[in-house]
Amino acid sequence: MISKKSVFKFPHTLVDKPVMSHLVKEYGLDINILKASITPNEEGLMVLGLTGKKEEYAKAIKYLQGIGVKVEPFKHDIVRDEKRCTHCGACVVICPADSLVVDEQTKKINFVESKCIACELCLPVCPPRAMRAHY
Amino acid sequence: MSKTIQEINEKIKKGHAVVVTAEEMIDIVEQKGAAKAAQEVDVVTTGTFGPMCSSGIYLNLGHTKPRIKIGGGTCYLNDVPAYCGFAAVDVYLGCTQTPDYDPRNTNHPGDFKYGGGHVIEELVAGKDIKLVATAYGTDCYPRKKLETWLNIKDVNEAVLFNPRNAYQNYNVAVNLSEKIIYTYMGTLRANLGNANYCSAGQLSPLLNDPLYKTIGIGTKIFLGGGIGYVAWNGTQHNPGIKRKENGTPIAPAGTLALIGDLKQMKPQWLVGSSFQGYGATLTVGVGIPIPILNEEMARYTGVKDSEIFAPIVDYGTNYPNVIPGNLGEVSYAQLRSGKITVQGKEVHTGSLSSYSKAREIAETLKDWIKKNEFQLTQPVTNIPGPDSGTTFKLLKERPISEN
């Protein structure tokens, strides 16, 4: 068995084709969609967690590359723009991973990157929009 | 024993004044008592840094050649509409205004990633702002269209003028409903998912002078990183709210209208902000010095988070429908501990006002006073106090008949 997160970039010609169902039907993969942004006439981007048999997974990747999908390793980082952060604490109550915490001494908000699960919940609740996602 | 503001200013000039922050004053009053603290301390500095929606700027753009009368026309600053119902080249930009093309809440919850507050931050930062204006044209002001880059250093006046800032205490917002809501108190998750609050508590200006004994019209302050003044009481000023024995109100009460020269302010203290599903705004830094004229002022400024209480309000149903009552009260010490108990449930708390920045403001103001870069002012007159009869009313609607 293999379980792997990857970034898939679709050319606009594939955006209206049923690619995902093919992965399920032909290769028996489980698909977990972590992020998807696909708009007509533009490139689509998906972050997927694929789980299945090792050889079937390899065949699936080969199939995707064959039809023009770019497959890249998943490197997802949430970064904080230190200049914009006002240390208010609006993110602390929303963060499910205890990655954003109040420092008892300084009362500043510490961002513990090692605990971040990249759920992105902090992005829209940050008033100065200091939290950003990088792929 | 009491002191006057003049006497304190003499000490400041000589470099002898004892200046402490409202946080430092807590220990001094606790250890030495209010009488001794009043003898030793001359000034207590306060600070607050939170989103304040009733904020904005007015500009005098300077006349063009030929002249244009933007008054009565339209004016956009970085695509954000400014109010032009004044003379030819005076415009006012409010921090919650959004560009006409912003989808706002059409696709709920909207992002509100750019608005008047962001324009103000960029202007203060010295960035060029795109100005597009139209006019109807007159004999003395013939021009009808103006498109130019604008920089703060080139305008005649740039003034921050905020009708309501520095709320004396505020609600703790929770959501009793079964769906997530997006409010000016942040995102509130369903079924008491979180509790958000917004006050600097023991560092907050009006909680350290709860009965407005020294803060009045004309009081010189730290505003947006520069110098400002209290112009008037703020809108919705509501001094008659019930108070604890220490004078602090148990719900939102007093407010201040503030004014100051934008040209000497700093972008780090005027930050364009976005509340998902609610709107754009400006996070404003305010710091007010409190002269310790007597024992009473020492006692007030010694107030601590455990002695200041805020009401817990349901923003799911009660707040939008103006249903009175609350779900109990909690102290700022409890709020800062990270969790409170509401209706028997443990609820995590989130702050919208930056305590660390409030502290930085109080420290900065302390530093200015110690270096004799800032002296205290005697208010011209007081703002309405608890016994003034000033209240905060709902709009009394009277239907306009069709015929």
Coordinates of C-alpha atoms in Angstrom, one line a residue:
Chain A
M1 CA 0.0 0.0 0.0
I2 CA 1.0 3.5 -0.6
S3 CA -0.4 6.8 0.5
K4 CA 1.0 10.0 -0.9
K5 CA 0.0 13.7 -1.2
S6 CA 0.9 15.4 -4.5
V7 CA 0.1 18.6 -6.4
F8 CA -1.6 18.0 -9.8
K9 CA -1.6 20.6 -12.5
F10 CA -4.2 20.2 -15.3
P11 CA -3.9 21.9 -18.7
H12 CA -7.1 23.7 -19.6
T13 CA -7.9 21.0 -22.2
L14 CA -8.5 18.5 -19.5
V15 CA -10.6 20.6 -17.1
D16 CA -13.9 19.2 -18.5
K17 CA -12.7 15.6 -18.6
P18 CA -13.6 13.1 -15.9
V19 CA -10.1 12.2 -14.7
M20 CA -10.7 11.5 -11.0
S21 CA -13.3 8.8 -11.6
H22 CA -10.8 7.1 -13.8
L23 CA -8.4 6.8 -10.9
V24 CA -11.0 5.2 -8.8
K25 CA -12.4 2.8 -11.4
E26 CA -9.3 1.7 -13.2
Y27 CA -6.7 1.8 -10.4
G28 CA -8.8 1.3 -7.3
L29 CA -7.4 4.4 -5.6
D30 CA -8.9 6.3 -2.7
I31 CA -8.9 10.0 -3.3
N32 CA -8.8 12.7 -0.7
I33 CA -9.1 16.2 -2.2
L34 CA -7.1 18.6 0.0
K35 CA -7.5 21.6 -2.4
A36 CA -9.0 22.2 -5.8
S37 CA -9.1 25.3 -7.9
I38 CA -10.3 24.6 -11.5
T39 CA -11.8 27.3 -13.7
P40 CA -12.8 26.8 -17.4
N41 CA -10.1 27.9 -19.9
E42 CA -7.5 28.0 -17.3
E43 CA -5.1 25.5 -15.7
G44 CA -6.5 23.5 -12.8
L45 CA -4.7 22.8 -9.6
M46 CA -5.5 20.0 -7.2
V47 CA -3.8 18.8 -4.1
L48 CA -4.7 15.2 -3.6
G49 CA -4.0 12.5 -1.2
L50 CA -3.9 9.2 -3.1
T51 CA -4.0 5.8 -1.4
G52 CA -3.9 2.4 -3.0
K53 CA -1.7 -0.5 -4.1
K54 CA 1.8 0.5 -5.0
E55 CA 1.8 -0.8 -8.6
E56 CA -1.7 0.6 -9.2
Y57 CA -0.5 4.0 -7.9
A58 CA 2.4 3.9 -10.2
K59 CA 0.2 3.1 -13.2
A60 CA -2.2 5.9 -12.2
I61 CA 0.6 8.5 -12.1
K62 CA 1.8 7.2 -15.5
Y63 CA -1.7 7.6 -16.9
L64 CA -2.0 11.1 -15.5
Q65 CA 1.3 12.2 -17.0
G66 CA 0.4 10.5 -20.2
I67 CA -2.7 12.7 -20.6
G68 CA -0.7 15.9 -19.8
V69 CA -1.2 16.3 -16.0
K70 CA 1.9 17.6 -14.3
V71 CA 2.6 15.8 -11.0
E72 CA 4.7 17.6 -8.4
P73 CA 5.6 16.7 -4.8
F74 CA 3.4 18.3 -2.2
K75 CA 5.2 21.0 -0.3
H76 CA 2.7 23.1 1.5
D77 CA 3.8 25.8 3.9
I78 CA 1.8 28.3 5.8
V79 CA 3.9 31.4 6.4
R80 CA 3.4 34.4 8.5
D81 CA 4.2 37.9 7.2
E82 CA 5.9 39.1 10.4
K83 CA 5.7 42.7 9.2
R84 CA 1.9 42.5 8.9
C85 CA 1.1 40.5 12.0
T86 CA -0.3 42.7 14.8
H87 CA -0.3 39.9 17.4
C88 CA -4.0 40.4 18.1
G89 CA -4.8 36.7 18.6
A90 CA -7.8 36.3 16.3
C91 CA -6.1 33.2 14.8
V92 CA -5.4 31.5 18.2
V93 CA -9.0 30.5 18.9
I94 CA -9.5 29.1 15.3
C95 CA -6.2 27.1 15.0
P96 CA -7.1 23.4 15.7
A97 CA -3.5 22.3 16.0
D98 CA -2.2 24.6 18.8
S99 CA 0.2 26.0 16.2
L100 CA -0.7 29.6 17.1
V101 CA -0.4 30.3 20.8
V102 CA -0.1 33.3 23.1
D103 CA 3.3 33.8 24.7
E104 CA 2.5 34.3 28.4
Q105 CA 5.4 36.7 28.9
T106 CA 5.4 38.9 25.7
K107 CA 1.6 38.5 25.0
K108 CA 2.7 38.1 21.4
I109 CA 1.3 35.3 19.2
N110 CA 3.9 32.5 18.6
F111 CA 3.6 30.6 15.3
V112 CA 4.9 27.0 16.0
E113 CA 5.4 25.9 12.4
S114 CA 6.2 22.3 13.3
K115 CA 2.7 21.9 14.6
C116 CA 0.9 23.5 11.6
I117 CA -1.3 21.1 9.7
A118 CA -1.8 23.5 6.8
C119 CA -5.6 23.5 7.2
E120 CA -5.6 27.3 6.2
L121 CA -8.3 28.1 8.7
C122 CA -6.2 31.0 10.0
L123 CA -5.9 32.7 6.6
P124 CA -9.4 34.3 6.4
V125 CA -9.7 35.1 10.1
C126 CA -6.5 37.2 10.2
P127 CA -7.6 40.9 10.1
P128 CA -4.4 42.2 8.5
R129 CA -4.1 39.0 6.3
A130 CA -0.7 38.2 7.6
M131 CA -1.0 34.4 7.1
R132 CA -0.4 33.0 3.6
A133 CA -0.3 29.6 2.0
H134 CA 2.7 28.7 -0.3
Y135 CA 2.7 25.8 -2.6
Chain B
M1 CA -2.2 65.9 48.5
S2 CA -2.9 66.8 44.9
K3 CA -1.0 68.0 41.9
T4 CA -1.9 70.1 38.9
I5 CA -1.2 69.3 35.2
Q6 CA 1.1 72.4 35.2
E7 CA 3.2 71.1 38.0
I8 CA 3.5 67.7 36.3
N9 CA 4.5 69.5 33.0
E10 CA 7.2 71.4 35.0
K11 CA 8.6 68.0 36.2
I12 CA 8.5 66.6 32.6
K13 CA 10.5 69.6 31.4
K14 CA 13.1 69.1 34.0
G15 CA 13.2 65.4 33.3
H16 CA 12.0 64.6 36.9
A17 CA 8.6 63.2 36.1
V18 CA 7.8 59.7 37.2
V19 CA 6.0 58.0 34.3
V20 CA 4.8 54.4 34.3
T21 CA 2.5 52.3 32.2
A22 CA -1.0 51.3 33.4
E23 CA 0.4 47.8 33.7
E24 CA 3.3 48.9 35.9
M25 CA 0.9 51.0 38.0
I26 CA -1.0 47.9 39.1
D27 CA 1.9 46.6 41.2
I28 CA 2.8 50.1 42.5
V29 CA -0.7 50.6 43.8
E30 CA -0.9 47.1 45.2
Q31 CA 2.4 47.3 47.1
K32 CA 2.3 50.9 48.3
G33 CA -1.3 51.9 48.3
A34 CA -3.1 54.5 46.3
A35 CA -2.0 57.5 48.5
K36 CA 1.7 56.7 48.3
A37 CA 1.4 55.9 44.6
A38 CA -0.2 59.3 44.0
Q39 CA 2.8 61.0 45.6
E40 CA 5.3 59.0 43.7
V41 CA 3.8 58.7 40.2
D42 CA 3.1 61.7 38.0
V43 CA 1.8 60.1 34.8
V44 CA 0.3 56.7 33.8
T45 CA 0.3 55.8 30.1
T46 CA -2.3 53.7 28.5
G47 CA -2.6 52.0 25.1
T48 CA -5.0 50.1 22.8
F49 CA -4.6 48.7 19.3
G50 CA -7.8 47.3 17.8
P51 CA -10.1 47.5 14.8
M52 CA -12.0 50.8 15.0
C53 CA -14.6 51.1 12.1
S54 CA -15.5 54.7 12.7
S55 CA -12.2 56.0 11.4
G56 CA -11.3 57.9 8.4
I57 CA -9.3 60.7 6.9
Y58 CA -9.9 64.0 5.2
L59 CA -7.6 65.4 2.5
N60 CA -7.3 68.8 0.8
L61 CA -5.9 67.6 -2.5
G62 CA -4.7 71.0 -3.8
H63 CA -6.2 72.8 -6.7
T64 CA -5.6 71.7 -10.3
K65 CA -4.9 73.9 -13.3
P66 CA -7.5 74.5 -14.7
R67 CA -9.6 74.1 -11.5
I68 CA -11.9 71.2 -10.8
K69 CA -14.8 71.2 -8.3
I70 CA -14.8 67.6 -7.0
G71 CA -17.4 68.8 -4.4
G72 CA -20.7 67.3 -5.7
G73 CA -18.8 65.0 -8.1
T74 CA -17.1 61.7 -7.5
C75 CA -13.7 60.8 -6.2
Y76 CA -11.9 57.4 -6.0
L77 CA -8.7 56.7 -4.1
N78 CA -7.2 53.3 -5.3
D79 CA -10.7 52.6 -6.6
V80 CA -12.3 53.2 -3.2
P81 CA -15.0 55.9 -3.3
A82 CA -14.3 58.9 -1.1
Y83 CA -17.0 61.3 0.1
C84 CA -17.0 64.6 -1.9
G85 CA -19.9 66.6 -0.5
F86 CA -17.6 69.4 0.6
A87 CA -15.7 72.3 -1.1
A88 CA -13.8 71.9 -4.4
V89 CA -10.9 69.7 -3.4
D90 CA -11.7 68.5 0.2
V91 CA -12.6 64.8 0.3
Y92 CA -13.2 62.3 3.2
L93 CA -12.3 58.6 3.0
G94 CA -13.9 56.2 5.5
C95 CA -12.1 53.0 6.4
T96 CA -15.0 50.6 5.8
Q97 CA -15.6 51.8 2.2
T98 CA -15.0 49.2 -0.5
P99 CA -14.4 49.5 -4.2
D100 CA -17.6 49.6 -6.3
Y101 CA -16.6 46.3 -8.0
D102 CA -16.0 44.4 -4.7
P103 CA -18.5 41.5 -4.6
R104 CA -18.9 42.2 -0.9
N105 CA -21.2 39.4 0.5
T106 CA -22.7 38.4 -2.9
N107 CA -20.5 35.3 -2.4
H108 CA -20.9 34.9 1.3
P109 CA -18.7 35.2 3.3
G110 CA -17.0 37.9 1.3
D111 CA -13.2 38.6 1.7
F112 CA -13.2 42.4 1.9
K113 CA -9.5 42.3 1.3
Y114 CA -9.2 45.9 0.3
G115 CA -11.0 49.0 1.5
G116 CA -10.6 52.5 2.8
G117 CA -8.5 51.3 5.8
H118 CA -6.0 49.8 3.4
V119 CA -5.8 53.0 1.4
I120 CA -5.1 55.0 4.6
E121 CA -2.3 52.6 5.6
E122 CA -0.7 52.9 2.1
L123 CA -1.1 56.6 2.1
V124 CA 0.6 56.9 5.5
A125 CA 3.3 54.5 4.3
G126 CA 4.2 57.1 1.5
K127 CA 2.9 55.0 -1.3
D128 CA 1.4 56.7 -4.4
I129 CA -2.4 56.5 -4.5
K130 CA -4.4 56.5 -7.7
L131 CA -6.9 59.4 -7.7
V132 CA -9.7 59.4 -10.2
A133 CA -12.3 62.2 -9.9
T134 CA -15.2 63.6 -12.0
A135 CA -17.0 66.9 -11.8
Y136 CA -20.0 68.6 -13.5
G137 CA -18.0 71.7 -14.4
T138 CA -18.8 75.3 -13.5
D139 CA -17.6 78.7 -14.9
C140 CA -15.1 79.0 -12.1
Y141 CA -14.2 75.3 -12.0
P142 CA -14.4 74.2 -15.6
R143 CA -12.5 70.9 -15.4
K144 CA -14.6 67.7 -15.5
K145 CA -12.1 64.8 -15.1
L146 CA -8.9 64.3 -13.1
E147 CA -6.7 61.2 -13.1
T148 CA -3.4 61.4 -11.2
W149 CA -1.1 59.7 -8.8
L150 CA -1.3 61.3 -5.3
N151 CA 1.3 61.2 -2.5
I152 CA 0.7 62.3 1.1
K153 CA 3.6 64.6 0.9
D154 CA 2.0 66.6 -1.9
V155 CA -1.5 67.2 -0.4
N156 CA -2.1 70.3 1.6
E157 CA -3.8 68.6 4.6
A158 CA -4.1 65.0 5.5
V159 CA -6.0 64.6 8.8
L160 CA -7.1 61.4 10.6
F161 CA -10.5 62.2 12.1
N162 CA -12.3 59.3 13.8
P163 CA -15.9 59.8 15.0
R164 CA -15.7 56.9 17.4
N165 CA -12.5 55.2 18.9
A166 CA -11.2 53.7 22.1
Y167 CA -14.4 52.1 23.3
Q168 CA -14.5 51.9 27.1
N169 CA -15.1 48.1 27.5
Y170 CA -16.8 45.8 24.9
N171 CA -19.0 42.7 24.5
V172 CA -17.6 39.2 24.5
A173 CA -19.2 37.7 21.4
V174 CA -20.4 34.1 21.2
N175 CA -22.7 32.3 18.8
L176 CA -25.6 30.1 20.3
S177 CA -27.0 29.4 16.8
E178 CA -26.4 26.2 14.9
K179 CA -24.5 27.7 12.0
I180 CA -21.2 29.6 11.8
I181 CA -21.5 33.4 11.6
Y182 CA -19.1 36.1 10.3
T183 CA -19.2 39.2 12.4
Y184 CA -17.3 42.4 13.3
M185 CA -16.2 40.3 16.3
G186 CA -14.6 37.8 14.0
T187 CA -15.8 34.3 12.9
L188 CA -18.0 32.8 15.6
R189 CA -18.4 29.1 15.3
A190 CA -21.8 27.4 16.0
N191 CA -23.0 26.2 19.4
L192 CA -20.6 28.3 21.5
G193 CA -17.6 27.3 19.4
N194 CA -15.5 30.2 20.5
A195 CA -15.8 33.5 22.4
N196 CA -14.1 36.6 21.0
Y197 CA -13.3 39.8 22.9
C198 CA -11.8 43.2 22.0
S199 CA -10.3 45.5 24.6
A200 CA -6.9 46.2 26.1
G201 CA -8.5 45.8 29.5
Q202 CA -6.2 47.0 32.2
L203 CA -4.1 49.0 29.6
S204 CA -7.1 50.5 27.9
P205 CA -7.4 54.4 28.1
L206 CA -11.0 54.8 29.3
L207 CA -10.8 51.9 31.7
N208 CA -8.0 53.7 33.5
D209 CA -10.0 57.0 33.8
P210 CA -13.4 55.4 34.1
L211 CA -15.3 58.6 35.0
Y212 CA -13.5 60.8 32.5
K213 CA -12.0 63.0 35.2
T214 CA -8.8 63.8 33.2
I215 CA -9.6 62.8 29.6
G216 CA -11.6 65.5 28.0
I217 CA -11.9 67.6 24.9
G218 CA -8.4 68.8 23.9
T219 CA -6.5 66.0 25.6
K220 CA -3.2 65.4 23.7
I221 CA -2.7 61.7 22.9
F222 CA -0.7 59.1 20.9
L223 CA -2.7 58.5 17.7
G224 CA -1.6 56.3 14.9
G225 CA 2.1 56.6 15.9
G226 CA 1.9 60.4 16.0
I227 CA 0.3 63.2 18.0
G228 CA -3.5 63.6 18.2
Y229 CA -6.2 65.1 20.3
V230 CA -9.5 64.2 21.7
A231 CA -11.9 66.3 19.6
W232 CA -15.2 65.4 21.3
N233 CA -16.9 62.5 22.9
G234 CA -17.2 59.6 20.4
T235 CA -20.5 58.7 18.8
Q236 CA -22.6 56.3 20.8
H237 CA -21.0 57.6 23.9
N238 CA -23.0 56.0 26.7
P239 CA -21.7 57.0 30.1
G240 CA -24.7 56.0 32.1
I241 CA -23.9 52.3 31.9
K242 CA -23.9 50.5 35.3
R243 CA -20.5 50.4 36.9
K244 CA -18.5 48.4 39.4
E245 CA -17.3 50.0 42.6
N246 CA -14.0 50.8 40.9
G247 CA -15.9 52.9 38.3
T248 CA -15.4 50.6 35.4
P249 CA -18.6 50.0 33.3
I250 CA -19.9 46.5 32.9
A251 CA -20.7 46.9 29.2
P252 CA -19.6 49.2 26.3
A253 CA -19.9 52.8 27.6
G254 CA -17.7 55.8 26.9
T255 CA -16.1 56.5 23.5
L256 CA -13.9 59.3 22.0
A257 CA -13.7 61.2 18.8
L258 CA -10.1 61.6 17.9
I259 CA -8.2 63.9 15.4
G260 CA -4.6 64.3 14.4
D261 CA -2.2 65.2 11.5
L262 CA -1.9 62.0 9.4
K263 CA 1.4 63.2 7.9
Q264 CA 3.3 62.5 11.1
M265 CA 1.6 59.1 11.7
K266 CA 3.1 55.7 10.9
P267 CA 1.6 52.7 9.0
Q268 CA 2.5 50.2 11.7
W269 CA -0.1 52.0 13.9
L270 CA -2.8 52.3 11.2
V271 CA -3.3 48.9 9.7
G272 CA -5.9 48.1 7.0
S273 CA -7.8 45.1 8.2
S274 CA -10.4 42.7 6.8
F275 CA -13.2 40.8 8.6
Q276 CA -14.4 37.9 6.5
G277 CA -18.1 38.2 5.8
Y278 CA -18.3 41.6 7.5
G279 CA -16.1 44.2 5.9
A280 CA -13.0 46.3 5.7
T281 CA -11.7 48.4 8.5
L282 CA -8.7 50.1 10.1
T283 CA -6.8 48.9 13.2
V284 CA -5.9 52.0 15.1
G285 CA -3.3 52.6 17.8
V286 CA -4.3 55.0 20.6
G287 CA -2.5 55.9 23.8
I288 CA -3.6 58.4 26.4
P289 CA -1.6 59.8 29.3
I290 CA -3.4 60.1 32.6
P291 CA -2.1 62.7 35.0
I292 CA -2.0 61.3 38.6
L293 CA -3.5 64.4 40.1
N294 CA -4.6 62.8 43.4
E295 CA -5.1 59.5 45.2
E296 CA -8.4 58.9 43.3
M297 CA -6.6 58.9 39.9
A298 CA -3.9 56.5 41.4
R299 CA -6.6 54.2 42.4
Y300 CA -8.3 54.2 39.0
T301 CA -5.1 53.6 37.1
G302 CA -4.2 50.7 39.4
V303 CA -7.2 48.8 38.1
K304 CA -6.4 45.2 36.8
D305 CA -7.9 42.7 34.4
S306 CA -9.5 40.7 37.3
E307 CA -11.5 43.8 38.3
I308 CA -12.9 44.7 34.9
F309 CA -15.9 42.8 33.6
A310 CA -17.4 42.3 30.1
P311 CA -20.9 41.0 29.2
I312 CA -21.1 37.8 27.1
V313 CA -23.5 38.4 24.2
D314 CA -25.0 36.0 21.7
Y315 CA -24.4 37.3 18.2
G316 CA -26.3 34.4 16.6
T317 CA -29.8 35.8 17.5
N318 CA -29.8 38.3 20.3
Y319 CA -27.4 41.0 19.0
P320 CA -28.8 41.2 15.4
N321 CA -32.3 41.4 16.7
V322 CA -31.5 43.8 19.6
I323 CA -32.8 41.3 22.2
P324 CA -31.7 42.7 25.6
G325 CA -29.8 40.6 28.2
N326 CA -26.6 38.7 28.2
L327 CA -25.2 35.3 29.1
G328 CA -23.3 36.5 32.2
E329 CA -20.2 38.5 32.7
V330 CA -16.5 37.5 32.8
S331 CA -13.4 39.4 33.8
Y332 CA -10.5 40.2 31.4
A333 CA -8.3 38.0 33.5
Q334 CA -10.6 35.1 32.7
L335 CA -10.7 36.0 29.0
R336 CA -6.9 36.2 28.8
S337 CA -6.6 32.8 30.4
G338 CA -7.7 31.3 27.1
K339 CA -11.0 29.9 28.1
I340 CA -14.2 30.8 29.9
T341 CA -17.4 29.0 30.9
V342 CA -20.6 29.9 29.2
Q343 CA -23.8 28.0 30.0
G344 CA -21.8 25.3 31.6
K345 CA -19.6 24.8 28.6
E346 CA -15.9 25.5 28.4
V347 CA -15.3 27.9 25.5
H348 CA -12.0 29.1 24.1
T349 CA -11.4 32.8 23.8
G350 CA -9.9 34.8 21.0
S351 CA -8.7 38.5 21.2
L352 CA -9.2 41.0 18.4
S353 CA -7.3 43.7 20.1
S354 CA -3.5 43.3 20.4
Y355 CA -2.4 43.3 24.0
S356 CA 1.3 43.3 23.0
K357 CA 0.8 46.3 20.8
A358 CA -1.2 48.1 23.5
R359 CA 1.8 47.6 25.7
E360 CA 4.1 48.9 23.1
I361 CA 2.0 52.1 22.7
A362 CA 2.0 52.7 26.5
E363 CA 5.8 52.2 26.5
T364 CA 6.3 54.5 23.6
L365 CA 4.2 57.3 25.2
K366 CA 6.1 56.8 28.4
D367 CA 9.3 57.2 26.6
W368 CA 8.1 60.4 24.8
I369 CA 7.1 62.0 28.1
K370 CA 10.3 61.0 29.9
K371 CA 12.3 62.6 27.1
N372 CA 10.1 65.8 27.3
E373 CA 9.0 65.2 23.7
F374 CA 5.4 65.1 24.9
Q375 CA 3.7 67.3 27.5
L376 CA 0.2 66.9 29.0
T377 CA -2.7 69.2 28.2
Q378 CA -5.5 70.5 30.4
P379 CA -8.8 69.5 28.7
V380 CA -10.8 72.4 27.4
T381 CA -13.9 70.9 28.9
N382 CA -15.1 67.4 30.0
I383 CA -16.9 64.8 28.0
P384 CA -20.3 63.9 29.4
G385 CA -20.0 61.8 32.5
P386 CA -22.2 59.1 34.1
D387 CA -24.7 61.7 35.5
S388 CA -24.9 63.8 32.4
G389 CA -28.1 62.1 31.1
T390 CA -26.3 61.3 27.8
T391 CA -27.6 58.0 26.5
F392 CA -27.4 55.8 23.4
K393 CA -30.8 55.3 21.8
L394 CA -32.1 53.1 19.0
L395 CA -33.5 54.8 16.0
K396 CA -37.2 55.5 16.4
E397 CA -38.6 54.5 13.0
R398 CA -41.6 56.4 11.6
P399 CA -43.0 54.9 8.4
I400 CA -43.1 57.2 5.4
S401 CA -46.5 56.9 3.8
E402 CA -46.8 56.1 0.1
N403 CA -49.0 59.2 -0.7

